[in-house]
XYZ file of C-alpha atoms in Angstrom:
561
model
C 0.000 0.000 0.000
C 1.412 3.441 -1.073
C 2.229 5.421 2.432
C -0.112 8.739 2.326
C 1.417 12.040 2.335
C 0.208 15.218 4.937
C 0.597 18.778 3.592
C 2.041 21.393 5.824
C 4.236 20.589 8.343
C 2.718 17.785 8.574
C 4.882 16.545 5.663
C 8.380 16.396 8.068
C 5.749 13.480 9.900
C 4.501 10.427 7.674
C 1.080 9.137 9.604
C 1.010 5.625 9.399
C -1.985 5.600 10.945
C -3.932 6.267 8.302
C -2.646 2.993 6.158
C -4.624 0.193 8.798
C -8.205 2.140 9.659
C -9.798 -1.064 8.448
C -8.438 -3.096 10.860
C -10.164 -3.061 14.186
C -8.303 -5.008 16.748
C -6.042 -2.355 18.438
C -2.826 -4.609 18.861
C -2.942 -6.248 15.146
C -3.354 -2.223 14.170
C -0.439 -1.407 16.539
C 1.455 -3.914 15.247
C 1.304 -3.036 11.404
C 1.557 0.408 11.970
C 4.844 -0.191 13.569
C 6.129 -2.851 11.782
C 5.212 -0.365 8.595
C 7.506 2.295 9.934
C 10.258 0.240 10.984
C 10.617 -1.192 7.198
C 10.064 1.905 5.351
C 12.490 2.693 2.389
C 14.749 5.935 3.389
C 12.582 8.829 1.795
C 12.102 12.647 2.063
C 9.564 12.546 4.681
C 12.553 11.065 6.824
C 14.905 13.755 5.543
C 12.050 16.595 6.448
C 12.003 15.158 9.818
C 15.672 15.503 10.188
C 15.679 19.270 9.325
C 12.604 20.310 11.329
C 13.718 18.547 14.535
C 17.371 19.333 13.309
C 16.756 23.532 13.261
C 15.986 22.896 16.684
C 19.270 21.508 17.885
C 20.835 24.291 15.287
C 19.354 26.948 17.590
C 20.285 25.269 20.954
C 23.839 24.911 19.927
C 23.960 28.546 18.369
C 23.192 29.734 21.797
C 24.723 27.699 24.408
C 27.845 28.063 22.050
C 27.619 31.700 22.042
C 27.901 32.490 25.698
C 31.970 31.897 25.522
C 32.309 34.305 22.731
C 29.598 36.689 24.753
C 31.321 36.838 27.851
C 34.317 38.325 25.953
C 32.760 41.085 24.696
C 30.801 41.846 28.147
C 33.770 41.835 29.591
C 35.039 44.769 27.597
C 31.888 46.432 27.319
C 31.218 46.723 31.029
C 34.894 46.471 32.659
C 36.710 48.945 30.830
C 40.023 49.192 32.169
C 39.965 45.455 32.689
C 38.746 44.105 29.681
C 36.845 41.050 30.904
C 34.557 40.032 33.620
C 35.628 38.317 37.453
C 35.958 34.416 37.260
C 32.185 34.759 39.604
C 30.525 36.613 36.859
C 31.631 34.704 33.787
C 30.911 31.419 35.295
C 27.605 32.313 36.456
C 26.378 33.398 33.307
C 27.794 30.412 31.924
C 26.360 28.040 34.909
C 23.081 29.310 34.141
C 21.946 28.057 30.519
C 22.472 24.751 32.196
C 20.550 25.325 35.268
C 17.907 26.247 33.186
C 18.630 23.296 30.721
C 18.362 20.862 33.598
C 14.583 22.207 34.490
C 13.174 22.086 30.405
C 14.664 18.484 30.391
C 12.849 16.859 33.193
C 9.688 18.838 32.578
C 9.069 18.851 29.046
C 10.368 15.374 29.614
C 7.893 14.490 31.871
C 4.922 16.172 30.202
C 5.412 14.875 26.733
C 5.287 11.266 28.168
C 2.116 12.928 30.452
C 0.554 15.025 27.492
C 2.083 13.831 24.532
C 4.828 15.055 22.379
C 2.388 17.014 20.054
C 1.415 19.188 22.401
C 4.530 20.179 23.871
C 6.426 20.114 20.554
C 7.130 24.130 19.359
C 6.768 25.636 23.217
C 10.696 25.278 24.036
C 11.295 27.061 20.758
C 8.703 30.133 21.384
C 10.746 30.236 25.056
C 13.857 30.299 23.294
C 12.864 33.140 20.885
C 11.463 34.759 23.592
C 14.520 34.852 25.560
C 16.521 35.200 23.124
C 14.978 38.458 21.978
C 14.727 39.710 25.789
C 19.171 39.213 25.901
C 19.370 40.476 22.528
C 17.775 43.501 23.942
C 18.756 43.870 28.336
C 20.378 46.983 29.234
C 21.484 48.116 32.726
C 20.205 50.968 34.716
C 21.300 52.207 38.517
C 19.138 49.338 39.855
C 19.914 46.163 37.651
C 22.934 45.204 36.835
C 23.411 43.901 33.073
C 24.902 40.600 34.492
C 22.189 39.559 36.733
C 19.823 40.656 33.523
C 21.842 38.512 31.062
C 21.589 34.993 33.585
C 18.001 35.719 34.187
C 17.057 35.736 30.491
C 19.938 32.461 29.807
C 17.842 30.871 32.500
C 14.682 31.201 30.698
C 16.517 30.498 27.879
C 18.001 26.783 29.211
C 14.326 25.878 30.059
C 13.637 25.805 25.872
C 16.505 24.381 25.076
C 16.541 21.922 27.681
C 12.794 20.962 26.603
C 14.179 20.288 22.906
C 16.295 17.469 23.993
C 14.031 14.604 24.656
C 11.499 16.014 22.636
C 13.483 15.890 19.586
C 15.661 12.983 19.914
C 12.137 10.808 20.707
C 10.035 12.422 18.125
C 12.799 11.531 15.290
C 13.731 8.011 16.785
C 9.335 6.718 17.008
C 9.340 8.216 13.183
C 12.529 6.575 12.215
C 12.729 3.442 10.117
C 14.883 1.079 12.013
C 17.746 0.917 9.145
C 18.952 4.360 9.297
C 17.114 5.642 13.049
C 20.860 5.982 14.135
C 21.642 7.672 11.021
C 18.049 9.926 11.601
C 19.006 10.691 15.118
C 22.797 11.354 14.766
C 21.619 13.775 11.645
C 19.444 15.799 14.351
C 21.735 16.310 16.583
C 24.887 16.735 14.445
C 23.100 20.143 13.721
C 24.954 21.112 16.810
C 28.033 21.469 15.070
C 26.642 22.945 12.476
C 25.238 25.735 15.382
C 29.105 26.447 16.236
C 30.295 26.773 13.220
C 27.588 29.352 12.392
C 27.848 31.010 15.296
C 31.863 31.634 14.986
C 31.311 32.693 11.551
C 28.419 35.569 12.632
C 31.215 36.637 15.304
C 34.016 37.314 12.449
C 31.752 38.971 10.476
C 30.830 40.984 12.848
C 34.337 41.813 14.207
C 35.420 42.647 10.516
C 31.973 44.766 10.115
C 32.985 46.848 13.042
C 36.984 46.715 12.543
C 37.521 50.516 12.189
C 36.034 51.626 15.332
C 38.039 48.505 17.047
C 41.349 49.520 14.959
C 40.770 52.277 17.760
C 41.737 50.655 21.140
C 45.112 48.810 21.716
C 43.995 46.534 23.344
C 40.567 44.540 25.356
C 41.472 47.184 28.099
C 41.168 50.441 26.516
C 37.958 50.105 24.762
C 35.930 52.956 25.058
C 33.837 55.162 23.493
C 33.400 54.001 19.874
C 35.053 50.788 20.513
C 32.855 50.049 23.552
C 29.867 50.966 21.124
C 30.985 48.808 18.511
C 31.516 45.687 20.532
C 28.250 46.385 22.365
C 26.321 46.527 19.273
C 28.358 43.006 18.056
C 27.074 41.012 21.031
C 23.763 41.898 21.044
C 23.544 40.918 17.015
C 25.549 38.022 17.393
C 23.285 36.579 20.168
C 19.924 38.071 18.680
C 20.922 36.164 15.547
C 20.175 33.005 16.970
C 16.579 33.623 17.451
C 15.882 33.459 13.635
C 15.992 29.962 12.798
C 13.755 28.978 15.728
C 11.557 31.256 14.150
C 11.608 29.364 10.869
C 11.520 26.080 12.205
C 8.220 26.980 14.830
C 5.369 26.464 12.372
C 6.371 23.066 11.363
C 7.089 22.142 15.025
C 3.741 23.646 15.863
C 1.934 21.392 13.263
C 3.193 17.761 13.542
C 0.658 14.915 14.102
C 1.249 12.944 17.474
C 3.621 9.833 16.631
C 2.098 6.452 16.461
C 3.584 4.974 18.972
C 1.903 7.639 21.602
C -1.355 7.075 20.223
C -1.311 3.468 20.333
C 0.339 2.839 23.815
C -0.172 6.108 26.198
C -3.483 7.644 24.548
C -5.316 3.989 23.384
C -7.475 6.413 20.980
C -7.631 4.897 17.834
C -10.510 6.509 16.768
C -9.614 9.936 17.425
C -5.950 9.012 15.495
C -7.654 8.027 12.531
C -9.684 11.326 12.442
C -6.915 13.523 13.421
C -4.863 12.043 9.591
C -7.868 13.263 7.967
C -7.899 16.368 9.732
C -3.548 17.136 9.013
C -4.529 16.585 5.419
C -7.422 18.663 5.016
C -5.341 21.337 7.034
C -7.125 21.566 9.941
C -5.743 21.730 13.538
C -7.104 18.353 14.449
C -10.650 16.133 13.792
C -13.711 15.530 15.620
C -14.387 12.398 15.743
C -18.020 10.595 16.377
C -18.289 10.717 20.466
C -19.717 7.354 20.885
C -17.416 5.448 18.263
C -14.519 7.032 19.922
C -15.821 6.192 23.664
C -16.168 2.621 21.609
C -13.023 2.392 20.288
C -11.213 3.722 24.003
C -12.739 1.290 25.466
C -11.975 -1.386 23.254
C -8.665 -0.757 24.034
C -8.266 -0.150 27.408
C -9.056 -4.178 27.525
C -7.478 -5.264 24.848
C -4.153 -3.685 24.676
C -1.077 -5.320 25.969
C 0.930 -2.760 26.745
C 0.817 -1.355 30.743
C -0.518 1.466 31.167
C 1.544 4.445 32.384
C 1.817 5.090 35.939
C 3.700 6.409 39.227
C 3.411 3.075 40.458
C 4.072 1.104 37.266
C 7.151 3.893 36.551
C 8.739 2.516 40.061
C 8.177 -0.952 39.083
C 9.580 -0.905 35.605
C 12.783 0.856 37.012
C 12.741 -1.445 40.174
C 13.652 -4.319 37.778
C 17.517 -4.519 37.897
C 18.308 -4.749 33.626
C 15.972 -1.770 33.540
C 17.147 0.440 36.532
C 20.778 -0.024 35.271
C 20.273 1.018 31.993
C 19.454 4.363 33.293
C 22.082 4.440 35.581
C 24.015 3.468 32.213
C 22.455 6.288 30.093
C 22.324 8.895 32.694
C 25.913 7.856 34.521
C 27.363 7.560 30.682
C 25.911 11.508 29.749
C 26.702 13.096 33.507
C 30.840 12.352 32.891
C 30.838 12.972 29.112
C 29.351 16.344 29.823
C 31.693 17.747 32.942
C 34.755 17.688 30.313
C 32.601 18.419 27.161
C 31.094 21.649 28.561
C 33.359 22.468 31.217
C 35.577 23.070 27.888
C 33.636 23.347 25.277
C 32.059 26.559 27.016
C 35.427 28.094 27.808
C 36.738 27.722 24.465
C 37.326 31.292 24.118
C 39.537 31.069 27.433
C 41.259 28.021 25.960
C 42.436 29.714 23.093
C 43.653 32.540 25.904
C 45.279 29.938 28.176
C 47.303 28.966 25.447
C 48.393 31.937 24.141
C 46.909 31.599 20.545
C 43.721 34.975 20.755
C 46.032 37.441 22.344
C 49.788 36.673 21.691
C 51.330 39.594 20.183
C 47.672 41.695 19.759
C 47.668 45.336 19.650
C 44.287 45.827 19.410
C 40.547 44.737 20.360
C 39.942 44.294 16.804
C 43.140 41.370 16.761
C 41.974 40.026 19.708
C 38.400 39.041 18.993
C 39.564 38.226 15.145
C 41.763 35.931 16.642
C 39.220 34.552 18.723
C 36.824 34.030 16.140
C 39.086 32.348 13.987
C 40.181 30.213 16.668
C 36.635 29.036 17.375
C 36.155 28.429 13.803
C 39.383 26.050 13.826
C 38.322 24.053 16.628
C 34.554 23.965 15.269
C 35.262 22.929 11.289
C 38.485 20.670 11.985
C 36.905 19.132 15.489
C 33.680 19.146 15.886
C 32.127 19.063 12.411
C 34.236 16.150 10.940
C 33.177 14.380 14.817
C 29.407 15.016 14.023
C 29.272 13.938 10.741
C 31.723 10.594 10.887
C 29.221 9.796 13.334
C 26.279 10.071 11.520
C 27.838 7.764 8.564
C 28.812 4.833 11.130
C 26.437 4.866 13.749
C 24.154 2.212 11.893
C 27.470 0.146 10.877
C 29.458 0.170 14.154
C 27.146 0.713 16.480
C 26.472 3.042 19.178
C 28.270 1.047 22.126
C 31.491 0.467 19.910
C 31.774 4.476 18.960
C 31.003 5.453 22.563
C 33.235 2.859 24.295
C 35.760 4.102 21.959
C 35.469 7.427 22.293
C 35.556 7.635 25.810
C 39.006 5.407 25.758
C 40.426 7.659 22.889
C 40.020 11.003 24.686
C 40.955 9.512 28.155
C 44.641 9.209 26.437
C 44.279 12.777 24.939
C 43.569 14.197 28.470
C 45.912 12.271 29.931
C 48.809 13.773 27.682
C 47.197 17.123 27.954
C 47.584 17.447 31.329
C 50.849 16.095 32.264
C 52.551 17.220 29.367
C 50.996 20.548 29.303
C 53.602 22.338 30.018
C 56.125 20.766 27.406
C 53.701 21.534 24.688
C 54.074 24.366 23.069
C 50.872 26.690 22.047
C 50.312 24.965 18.584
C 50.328 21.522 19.870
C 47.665 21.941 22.242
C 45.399 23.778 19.661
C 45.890 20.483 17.908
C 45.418 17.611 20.527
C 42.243 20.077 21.664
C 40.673 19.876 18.223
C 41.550 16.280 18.084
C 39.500 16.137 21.479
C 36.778 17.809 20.085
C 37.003 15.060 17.287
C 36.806 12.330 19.169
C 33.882 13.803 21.444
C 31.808 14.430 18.914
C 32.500 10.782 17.106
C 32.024 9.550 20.285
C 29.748 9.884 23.306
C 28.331 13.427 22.578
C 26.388 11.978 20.119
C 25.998 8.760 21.503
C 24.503 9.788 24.841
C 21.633 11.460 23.212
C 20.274 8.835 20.759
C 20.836 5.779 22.915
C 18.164 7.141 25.527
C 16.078 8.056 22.910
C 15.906 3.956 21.824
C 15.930 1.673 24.891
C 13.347 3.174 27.161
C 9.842 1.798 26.959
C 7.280 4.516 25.253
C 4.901 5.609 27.960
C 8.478 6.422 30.082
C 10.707 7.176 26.568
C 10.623 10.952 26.855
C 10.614 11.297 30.608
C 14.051 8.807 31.068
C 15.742 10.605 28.151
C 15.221 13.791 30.372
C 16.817 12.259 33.319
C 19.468 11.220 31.364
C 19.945 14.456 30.078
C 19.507 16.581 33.033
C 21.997 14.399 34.659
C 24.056 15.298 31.534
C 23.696 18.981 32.656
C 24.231 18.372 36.398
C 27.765 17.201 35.229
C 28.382 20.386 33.398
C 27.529 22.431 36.265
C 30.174 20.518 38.478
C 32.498 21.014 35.233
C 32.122 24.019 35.048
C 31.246 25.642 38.351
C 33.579 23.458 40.580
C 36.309 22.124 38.372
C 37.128 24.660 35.159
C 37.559 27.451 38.019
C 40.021 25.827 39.433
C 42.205 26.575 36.194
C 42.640 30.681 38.174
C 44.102 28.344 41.527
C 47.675 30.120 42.585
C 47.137 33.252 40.375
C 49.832 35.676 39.350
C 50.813 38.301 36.716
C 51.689 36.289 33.572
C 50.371 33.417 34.585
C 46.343 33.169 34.354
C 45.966 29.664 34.805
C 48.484 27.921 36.280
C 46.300 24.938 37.516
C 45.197 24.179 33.966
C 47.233 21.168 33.283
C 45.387 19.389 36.830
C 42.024 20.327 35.279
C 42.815 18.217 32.763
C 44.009 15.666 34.397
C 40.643 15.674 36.411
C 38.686 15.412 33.094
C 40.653 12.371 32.125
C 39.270 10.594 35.288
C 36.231 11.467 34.478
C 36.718 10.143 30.534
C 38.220 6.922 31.965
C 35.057 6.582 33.970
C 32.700 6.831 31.377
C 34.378 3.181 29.907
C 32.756 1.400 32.680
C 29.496 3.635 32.605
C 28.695 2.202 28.699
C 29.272 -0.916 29.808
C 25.710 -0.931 30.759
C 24.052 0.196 28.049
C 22.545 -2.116 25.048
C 23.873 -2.613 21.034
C 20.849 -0.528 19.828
C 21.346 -0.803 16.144
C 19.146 -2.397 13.566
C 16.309 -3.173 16.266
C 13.077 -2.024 16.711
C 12.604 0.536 19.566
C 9.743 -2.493 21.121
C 13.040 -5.058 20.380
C 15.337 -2.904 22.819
C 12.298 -1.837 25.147
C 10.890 -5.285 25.895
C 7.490 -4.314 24.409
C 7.886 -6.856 21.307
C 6.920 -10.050 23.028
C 3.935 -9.387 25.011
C 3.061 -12.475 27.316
C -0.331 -13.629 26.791
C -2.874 -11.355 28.911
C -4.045 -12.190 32.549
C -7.981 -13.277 33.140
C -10.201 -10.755 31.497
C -11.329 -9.755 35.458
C -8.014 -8.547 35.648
C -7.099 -6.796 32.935
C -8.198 -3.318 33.906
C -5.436 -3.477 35.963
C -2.521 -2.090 34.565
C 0.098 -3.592 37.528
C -1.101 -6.917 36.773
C -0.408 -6.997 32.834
C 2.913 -8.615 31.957
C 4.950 -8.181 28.738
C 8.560 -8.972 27.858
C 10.205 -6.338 29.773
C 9.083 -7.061 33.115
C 10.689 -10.999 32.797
């Protein structure tokens, strides 16, 4: 049967639903539907899904990117005679996109697993716009100082972004077909790179559009009066810039059906599925179905359906069985140490490229100094992180997620390692290199891996509500990265000398890379299996006495043995 097409922005989202209306049993319907998706040729409904959910992660990686670059320029702006803002200030502002991250994970988590993903789908992007706009836009006065203005508004701005993580990754993975979902997935998210690289390239352009009025200055210090204009009008367009894709990308978010697996195994509501495809195509918002064929249909279901229903006391069951509580621990423990090195660097990479000497080594002016800096970003971004991204999207379906994460973690132990205990042997060109080479290797490695595996293994009613735990422990590891370890870099301070306790920071993140080996351990070989082949859900055990099968604690499937 030839797979039916929606219009709008409904065409990112193929509804299989539509293809088995005739049949009437709910799991035989379930079971088609699924089967339908998980064998479907690669086409461009899979490729729109890639870029609608993939805009997102654009956007979210524009702007937590950003904030290294930002800080620079505050610093000058608003601490002339200084030229950059105290350790406190620049790692609060930094600390506080993921504080606000680790909130949108576990509640838009939570809710699209309690709601549905339809319905929270496009809200963490019209956050992110709006606080986005409202940074673009903060100014100081007497009473408010700019840097408690710019963490309130990254705050608000974490909450979207941190909402587009299991939204997206779950939305793309119950779409996928089962050939390429690592492929699908990996494509989403290596949009992140793609962020970086956009981002360093709307900071040189707008260092070279301003260049005569930072010719001005000799130096980050002496910035004032045109110069301080100049670099104040730079950060406000370079982080209002990121808003504009969101923008683009909101309709279509805005517009998707719910995914099939949602209907079928949280909402049981065939009827009002089936009604809803007509309704996509016809352009409407969503379809009315007939009240007492739907009340039918529900409960037809609700007795007939293998699959437990979602629940507080079901959740603590499900995670009370030792495979599944482990695999949690694996995807969560796996994300939380990736994430204290990844962003506890990744966010200071305009400090890196201080440390070792390459932004500000023989600069006599602000302009050299933030050129430098942007072309520094744009060396670690498009010879790191890119290539990472990208290598990871072609092999993730051949190699596998456990072999590119078990390797990556083992790879970039040895390039911390060397980091920090030869750091001070290596001169300023070397470490450029081993740090893109890090960057590589975290990209083709367990920065990618960490966010589709969660999106694979976890049973649907719970999918998006454990891929924001695993996230937001993700997050809670950049916090300690970045809050209590990179800040020890400024430990034993002195002129010439800005962080002498850089090469021990390293060292630290190598323990933590060495103990993300034995955190994949627990996770699962996800590729080329159905996400009800890695959940359990596949196999359902025949169903208990028809007495008894209201209750949701008493049916058993495949996961609970």
């Amino acid at each position: 049967m030839v797979a039916q097409k929606t219009s709008g922005g409904n065409n990112a989202y193929h509804n299989f639903h539509n293809d088995f209306l005739h049949i009437q049993d709910p799991n035989e319907r379930r079971r088609l539907a699924l089967a339908e998706i998980d064998k479907a040729p690669f086409g461009w409904y899979h490729v729109r899904a890639c870029v609608v959910a993939g805009i997102g992660f654009f956007t979210d990686s524009y702007d937590i990117f950003a904030v290294s670059l930002l800080n620079v320029m505050l610093g000058i702006v608003y601490y002339p005679g200084v030229g950059q803002l105290p350790t406190s200030s620049d790692s609060a502002i930094k600390l506080s996109t993921s504080a606000g991250t680790v909130i949108g994970q576990l509640a838009f988590g939570y809710l699209a697993d309690h709601v549905g993903r339809k319905r929270m789908y496009g809200l963490e992007l019209i956050i992110i716009i709006f606080a986005t706009l409202g940074q673009a836009l903060a100014s100081g006065s007497p009473s408010v100082n700019i840097i408690g203005l710019v963490i309130f508004w990254r705050v608000l701005l974490g909450v979207g972004i941190g909402g587009d993580y299991p939204l997206s990754s779950i939305i793309t993975s119950e779409f996928a077909t089962t050939k390429w979902r690592g492929a699908m997935m990996g494509a989403v998210f290596a949009m992140q790179g793609i962020g970086q690289m956009v981002c360093a390239f709307v900071m040189l352009f707008v260092t070279l559009g301003f260049k005569e009025q930072l010719l001005d200055s000799t130096g980050v210090k002496d910035c004032e009066g045109y110069c301080a204009i100049a670099v104040d009008k730079m950060w406000r367009t370079l982080i209002g810039f990121g808003a504009v894709p969101a923008c683009i990308a909101l309709y279509y978010r805005l517009t998707i059906p719910e995914t099939p697996r949602y209907t079928f195994d949280v909402s049981r509501d065939v009827e009002k599925a089936a009604d809803d495809v007509k309704a996509y195509i016809s352009g409407k918002p969503e379809g009315q179905p007939d009240d007492i064929a739907r009340i039918q249909a529900r409960e037809a279901a609700q007795t007939q359906m293998n699959i437990p229903k979602a629940s507080w006391s079901d959740f603590i069951r499900h995670y009370s069985i030792p495979k599944n509580g482990l695999l949690l621990f694996g995807t969560a423990g796996s994300w939380f140490v990736l994430d204290v090195a990844f962003y506890g660097l990744s966010l200071n990479n305009a400090v890196i490229l201080d440390v070792i000497g390459y932004s500000n080594k023989n600069t006599h002016s602000a302009y050299e100094v933030l050129y430098n800096t942007a072309i520094g970003n744009l060396i670690i971004v498009l010879a790191g992180a890119v290539p990472g991204y990208w290598v990871s999207v072609a092999t993730l379906d051949t190699l596998g997620r456990k072999t590119i994460q078990m390797g990556g973690f083992i790879i970039l132990t040895i390039l911390f390692v060397v980091m920090g205990f030869a750091y001070w042997h290596i001169p300023s060109n070397g470490l450029l290199a081993i740090y893109v080479l890090a960057q590589f290797f975290f990209n083709f490695g367990p920065n990618t891996t960490t966010f589709i595996v969660p999106g694979e293994v976890f049973p649907t009613r719970y999918r998006s509500t454990s891929h924001g735990i695993s996230a937001a422990s993700g997050k809670i590891g950049s916090i300690i990265g970045q809050g209590a370890i990179a800040t020890l870099r400024t430990r034993g301070y002195r002129a010439g000398q800005s962080a002498p306790w850089m090469d021990h920071v390293l060292e630290i993140y190598a323990l933590f890379m060495l103990l993300g080996v034995f955190t994949t351990v627990f996770i699962p070989e996800t590729k080329r299996k159905t996400l009800e082949e890695l959940s359990g859900e596949d196999i359902p055990l025949p169903p208990v006495p028809v007495a008894d099968a209201g209750s949701s604690s008493n049916t058993k499937t495949a996961e609970s043995l």
